[in-house]
Amino acid sequence: MSKHTSTFREEFEEEFGFRWKPWRWLIAAIGVVLIIVLIAYVIGWITQPARTAAGVRERVGNADNALFQYEKFHDACAAIVASDKQYQTAKTAAESHDKRMQGKPDPLGRNADESSRLHQVADGFLYTRQKAAEQYNADSRKWTQDLFKSKSLPYRIGDATPDCDA
């Protein structure tokens, strides 16, 4: 085996003009691999903005996403309208209770508790409505979501009850 190796080395030196040294080939192979990896990394870094834009375009333009966003805005607007109605009903009930009792205690002294509870229920509906309106307005400012919002829906929802089918 040693003779075969020395014959190969001699033939290699005779053919190419320099001696066969395997460690040089190993270093050269590692160098080529490192250069290829570096080139791939640089190409990836350079093309990253275009690949990102294409990925966003693909996800935003997806038909399922378009339908979801369209329906989400309609549902959010309807939920706000429902919260307005619930708030008005709860507020009317609290005011009716206060008017009916005129601040007089019932025989068990529960009027203050009931009045407080009814006003807290109304305040809870108002809080829920404000939170939903803020979320609607935040989503409406996002171009990837507002893009699919129906023109009949308001851009922004304030304190007034919105018209979701204008």
PDB file of C-alpha atoms in Angstrom:
ATOM      1  CA  MET A   1       0.000   0.000   0.000  1.00  0.00           C
ATOM      2  CA  SER A   2       2.851   2.301   0.754  1.00  0.00           C
ATOM      3  CA  LYS A   3       4.295   1.602  -2.681  1.00  0.00           C
ATOM      4  CA  HIS A   4       0.945   2.447  -4.325  1.00  0.00           C
ATOM      5  CA  THR A   5       0.804   5.746  -2.450  1.00  0.00           C
ATOM      6  CA  SER A   6       4.322   6.679  -3.339  1.00  0.00           C
ATOM      7  CA  THR A   7       3.617   5.788  -6.974  1.00  0.00           C
ATOM      8  CA  PHE A   8       0.563   8.017  -6.951  1.00  0.00           C
ATOM      9  CA  ARG A   9       2.583  10.850  -5.415  1.00  0.00           C
ATOM     10  CA  GLU A  10       5.290  10.451  -7.978  1.00  0.00           C
ATOM     11  CA  GLU A  11       2.797  10.339 -10.852  1.00  0.00           C
ATOM     12  CA  PHE A  12       0.971  13.363  -9.467  1.00  0.00           C
ATOM     13  CA  GLU A  13       4.211  15.335  -9.146  1.00  0.00           C
ATOM     14  CA  GLU A  14       5.254  14.315 -12.617  1.00  0.00           C
ATOM     15  CA  GLU A  15       1.836  15.253 -14.124  1.00  0.00           C
ATOM     16  CA  PHE A  16       1.195  18.580 -12.375  1.00  0.00           C
ATOM     17  CA  GLY A  17       4.642  19.716 -11.404  1.00  0.00           C
ATOM     18  CA  PHE A  18       4.225  19.858  -7.640  1.00  0.00           C
ATOM     19  CA  ARG A  19       4.056  17.384  -4.813  1.00  0.00           C
ATOM     20  CA  TRP A  20       0.868  15.808  -3.536  1.00  0.00           C
ATOM     21  CA  LYS A  21       0.085  17.135  -0.042  1.00  0.00           C
ATOM     22  CA  PRO A  22      -3.385  16.102   1.162  1.00  0.00           C
ATOM     23  CA  TRP A  23      -3.610  18.755   3.902  1.00  0.00           C
ATOM     24  CA  ARG A  24      -3.386  21.493   1.250  1.00  0.00           C
ATOM     25  CA  TRP A  25      -6.374  19.996  -0.538  1.00  0.00           C
ATOM     26  CA  LEU A  26      -8.313  19.868   2.719  1.00  0.00           C
ATOM     27  CA  ILE A  27      -7.559  23.522   3.465  1.00  0.00           C
ATOM     28  CA  ALA A  28      -8.487  24.489  -0.098  1.00  0.00           C
ATOM     29  CA  ALA A  29     -11.788  22.574   0.144  1.00  0.00           C
ATOM     30  CA  ILE A  30     -12.647  24.254   3.456  1.00  0.00           C
ATOM     31  CA  GLY A  31     -11.796  27.636   1.928  1.00  0.00           C
ATOM     32  CA  VAL A  32     -14.073  27.017  -1.063  1.00  0.00           C
ATOM     33  CA  VAL A  33     -16.933  25.953   1.223  1.00  0.00           C
ATOM     34  CA  LEU A  34     -16.470  29.080   3.370  1.00  0.00           C
ATOM     35  CA  ILE A  35     -16.479  31.314   0.299  1.00  0.00           C
ATOM     36  CA  ILE A  36     -19.676  29.678  -0.990  1.00  0.00           C
ATOM     37  CA  VAL A  37     -21.359  30.105   2.410  1.00  0.00           C
ATOM     38  CA  LEU A  38     -20.244  33.746   2.576  1.00  0.00           C
ATOM     39  CA  ILE A  39     -21.578  34.442  -0.935  1.00  0.00           C
ATOM     40  CA  ALA A  40     -24.907  32.778  -0.065  1.00  0.00           C
ATOM     41  CA  TYR A  41     -25.153  34.878   3.108  1.00  0.00           C
ATOM     42  CA  VAL A  42     -24.443  38.123   1.242  1.00  0.00           C
ATOM     43  CA  ILE A  43     -26.992  37.268  -1.460  1.00  0.00           C
ATOM     44  CA  GLY A  44     -29.563  36.478   1.235  1.00  0.00           C
ATOM     45  CA  TRP A  45     -28.819  39.753   3.020  1.00  0.00           C
ATOM     46  CA  ILE A  46     -29.132  41.756  -0.208  1.00  0.00           C
ATOM     47  CA  THR A  47     -32.397  40.085  -1.291  1.00  0.00           C
ATOM     48  CA  GLN A  48     -34.007  40.125   2.172  1.00  0.00           C
ATOM     49  CA  PRO A  49     -36.080  43.325   1.635  1.00  0.00           C
ATOM     50  CA  ALA A  50     -37.534  42.004  -1.616  1.00  0.00           C
ATOM     51  CA  ARG A  51     -38.295  38.603  -0.082  1.00  0.00           C
ATOM     52  CA  THR A  52     -39.944  40.283   2.912  1.00  0.00           C
ATOM     53  CA  ALA A  53     -42.112  42.478   0.681  1.00  0.00           C
ATOM     54  CA  ALA A  54     -43.135  39.458  -1.361  1.00  0.00           C
ATOM     55  CA  GLY A  55     -44.014  37.533   1.816  1.00  0.00           C
ATOM     56  CA  VAL A  56     -46.123  40.389   3.170  1.00  0.00           C
ATOM     57  CA  ARG A  57     -47.853  40.778  -0.199  1.00  0.00           C
ATOM     58  CA  GLU A  58     -48.621  37.068  -0.279  1.00  0.00           C
ATOM     59  CA  ARG A  59     -50.047  36.983   3.277  1.00  0.00           C
ATOM     60  CA  VAL A  60     -52.011  40.232   2.992  1.00  0.00           C
ATOM     61  CA  GLY A  61     -53.370  39.419  -0.451  1.00  0.00           C
ATOM     62  CA  ASN A  62     -54.477  35.950   0.587  1.00  0.00           C
ATOM     63  CA  ALA A  63     -58.207  35.478  -0.101  1.00  0.00           C
ATOM     64  CA  ASP A  64     -58.848  34.013   3.359  1.00  0.00           C
ATOM     65  CA  ASN A  65     -57.183  37.030   4.983  1.00  0.00           C
ATOM     66  CA  ALA A  66     -59.219  39.447   2.852  1.00  0.00           C
ATOM     67  CA  LEU A  67     -62.489  37.804   3.866  1.00  0.00           C
ATOM     68  CA  PHE A  68     -61.440  37.620   7.503  1.00  0.00           C
ATOM     69  CA  GLN A  69     -60.516  41.320   7.644  1.00  0.00           C
ATOM     70  CA  TYR A  70     -63.695  42.356   5.821  1.00  0.00           C
ATOM     71  CA  GLU A  71     -65.893  40.379   8.199  1.00  0.00           C
ATOM     72  CA  LYS A  72     -63.881  41.404  11.265  1.00  0.00           C
ATOM     73  CA  PHE A  73     -64.655  45.090  10.723  1.00  0.00           C
ATOM     74  CA  HIS A  74     -68.356  44.415  10.200  1.00  0.00           C
ATOM     75  CA  ASP A  75     -68.486  42.272  13.353  1.00  0.00           C
ATOM     76  CA  ALA A  76     -66.578  44.866  15.385  1.00  0.00           C
ATOM     77  CA  CYS A  77     -68.911  47.646  14.271  1.00  0.00           C
ATOM     78  CA  ALA A  78     -71.974  45.532  15.079  1.00  0.00           C
ATOM     79  CA  ALA A  79     -70.545  44.703  18.523  1.00  0.00           C
ATOM     80  CA  ILE A  80     -70.107  48.406  19.236  1.00  0.00           C
ATOM     81  CA  VAL A  81     -73.693  49.117  18.207  1.00  0.00           C
ATOM     82  CA  ALA A  82     -74.850  46.271  20.476  1.00  0.00           C
ATOM     83  CA  SER A  83     -72.768  47.645  23.361  1.00  0.00           C
ATOM     84  CA  ASP A  84     -74.380  51.067  22.844  1.00  0.00           C
ATOM     85  CA  LYS A  85     -77.841  49.498  23.094  1.00  0.00           C
ATOM     86  CA  GLN A  86     -76.871  47.478  26.181  1.00  0.00           C
ATOM     87  CA  TYR A  87     -75.443  50.599  27.813  1.00  0.00           C
ATOM     88  CA  GLN A  88     -78.593  52.600  27.106  1.00  0.00           C
ATOM     89  CA  THR A  89     -80.780  49.810  28.514  1.00  0.00           C
ATOM     90  CA  ALA A  90     -78.655  49.458  31.653  1.00  0.00           C
ATOM     91  CA  LYS A  91     -78.469  53.233  32.134  1.00  0.00           C
ATOM     92  CA  THR A  92     -82.257  53.511  31.763  1.00  0.00           C
ATOM     93  CA  ALA A  93     -82.747  50.712  34.306  1.00  0.00           C
ATOM     94  CA  ALA A  94     -80.427  52.397  36.809  1.00  0.00           C
ATOM     95  CA  GLU A  95     -82.104  55.789  36.369  1.00  0.00           C
ATOM     96  CA  SER A  96     -85.542  54.197  36.591  1.00  0.00           C
ATOM     97  CA  HIS A  97     -84.583  52.471  39.830  1.00  0.00           C
ATOM     98  CA  ASP A  98     -83.199  55.702  41.292  1.00  0.00           C
ATOM     99  CA  LYS A  99     -86.342  57.613  40.238  1.00  0.00           C
ATOM    100  CA  ARG A 100     -88.658  54.927  41.581  1.00  0.00           C
ATOM    101  CA  MET A 101     -86.963  54.691  44.953  1.00  0.00           C
ATOM    102  CA  GLN A 102     -86.142  58.442  45.199  1.00  0.00           C
ATOM    103  CA  GLY A 103     -83.273  57.633  47.527  1.00  0.00           C
ATOM    104  CA  LYS A 104     -85.574  56.104  50.156  1.00  0.00           C
ATOM    105  CA  PRO A 105     -84.276  52.959  51.762  1.00  0.00           C
ATOM    106  CA  ASP A 106     -86.284  49.811  51.347  1.00  0.00           C
ATOM    107  CA  PRO A 107     -87.214  47.972  54.511  1.00  0.00           C
ATOM    108  CA  LEU A 108     -84.007  45.914  54.341  1.00  0.00           C
ATOM    109  CA  GLY A 109     -81.736  48.863  53.399  1.00  0.00           C
ATOM    110  CA  ARG A 110     -80.727  47.487  49.993  1.00  0.00           C
ATOM    111  CA  ASN A 111     -81.531  50.499  47.771  1.00  0.00           C
ATOM    112  CA  ALA A 112     -78.007  51.878  47.774  1.00  0.00           C
ATOM    113  CA  ASP A 113     -76.579  48.465  46.916  1.00  0.00           C
ATOM    114  CA  GLU A 114     -79.020  47.891  44.059  1.00  0.00           C
ATOM    115  CA  SER A 115     -78.530  51.394  42.659  1.00  0.00           C
ATOM    116  CA  SER A 116     -74.774  50.969  42.815  1.00  0.00           C
ATOM    117  CA  ARG A 117     -74.974  47.586  41.116  1.00  0.00           C
ATOM    118  CA  LEU A 118     -77.174  48.913  38.299  1.00  0.00           C
ATOM    119  CA  HIS A 119     -74.825  51.852  37.674  1.00  0.00           C
ATOM    120  CA  GLN A 120     -71.821  49.518  37.696  1.00  0.00           C
ATOM    121  CA  VAL A 121     -73.492  47.300  35.092  1.00  0.00           C
ATOM    122  CA  ALA A 122     -74.084  50.370  32.893  1.00  0.00           C
ATOM    123  CA  ASP A 123     -70.470  51.489  33.388  1.00  0.00           C
ATOM    124  CA  GLY A 124     -69.287  47.997  32.436  1.00  0.00           C
ATOM    125  CA  PHE A 125     -71.163  48.167  29.130  1.00  0.00           C
ATOM    126  CA  LEU A 126     -69.710  51.629  28.508  1.00  0.00           C
ATOM    127  CA  TYR A 127     -66.184  50.355  29.234  1.00  0.00           C
ATOM    128  CA  THR A 128     -66.687  47.385  26.902  1.00  0.00           C
ATOM    129  CA  ARG A 129     -67.906  49.718  24.164  1.00  0.00           C
ATOM    130  CA  GLN A 130     -64.954  52.094  24.594  1.00  0.00           C
ATOM    131  CA  LYS A 131     -62.491  49.211  24.474  1.00  0.00           C
ATOM    132  CA  ALA A 132     -64.092  47.790  21.319  1.00  0.00           C
ATOM    133  CA  ALA A 133     -64.097  51.245  19.667  1.00  0.00           C
ATOM    134  CA  GLU A 134     -60.410  51.728  20.483  1.00  0.00           C
ATOM    135  CA  GLN A 135     -59.568  48.332  18.990  1.00  0.00           C
ATOM    136  CA  TYR A 136     -61.636  49.130  15.871  1.00  0.00           C
ATOM    137  CA  ASN A 137     -59.858  52.478  15.465  1.00  0.00           C
ATOM    138  CA  ALA A 138     -56.437  50.893  15.962  1.00  0.00           C
ATOM    139  CA  ASP A 139     -57.147  48.204  13.385  1.00  0.00           C
ATOM    140  CA  SER A 140     -58.551  50.817  11.021  1.00  0.00           C
ATOM    141  CA  ARG A 141     -55.196  52.643  11.063  1.00  0.00           C
ATOM    142  CA  LYS A 142     -53.304  49.492  10.015  1.00  0.00           C
ATOM    143  CA  TRP A 143     -52.995  49.545   6.230  1.00  0.00           C
ATOM    144  CA  THR A 144     -52.792  45.760   5.994  1.00  0.00           C
ATOM    145  CA  GLN A 145     -56.243  45.511   7.596  1.00  0.00           C
ATOM    146  CA  ASP A 146     -57.957  48.756   6.521  1.00  0.00           C
ATOM    147  CA  LEU A 147     -57.296  47.716   2.941  1.00  0.00           C
ATOM    148  CA  PHE A 148     -60.183  45.235   3.110  1.00  0.00           C
ATOM    149  CA  LYS A 149     -62.615  47.303   5.191  1.00  0.00           C
ATOM    150  CA  SER A 150     -65.929  48.044   3.491  1.00  0.00           C
ATOM    151  CA  LYS A 151     -66.454  51.622   2.335  1.00  0.00           C
ATOM    152  CA  SER A 152     -69.811  51.597   4.170  1.00  0.00           C
ATOM    153  CA  LEU A 153     -68.054  51.318   7.538  1.00  0.00           C
ATOM    154  CA  PRO A 154     -66.763  54.372   9.367  1.00  0.00           C
ATOM    155  CA  TYR A 155     -63.024  55.001   9.323  1.00  0.00           C
ATOM    156  CA  ARG A 156     -63.069  55.896  13.005  1.00  0.00           C
ATOM    157  CA  ILE A 157     -65.665  55.325  15.721  1.00  0.00           C
ATOM    158  CA  GLY A 158     -66.175  58.078  18.282  1.00  0.00           C
ATOM    159  CA  ASP A 159     -68.672  58.428  21.090  1.00  0.00           C
ATOM    160  CA  ALA A 160     -71.743  58.404  18.867  1.00  0.00           C
ATOM    161  CA  THR A 161     -73.357  55.124  17.824  1.00  0.00           C
ATOM    162  CA  PRO A 162     -71.898  54.222  14.411  1.00  0.00           C
ATOM    163  CA  ASP A 163     -73.920  53.368  11.336  1.00  0.00           C
ATOM    164  CA  CYS A 164     -72.430  50.102  10.123  1.00  0.00           C
ATOM    165  CA  ASP A 165     -74.452  49.975   6.911  1.00  0.00           C
ATOM    166  CA  ALA A 166     -74.159  53.543   5.630  1.00  0.00           C
TER     167      ALA A 166
END
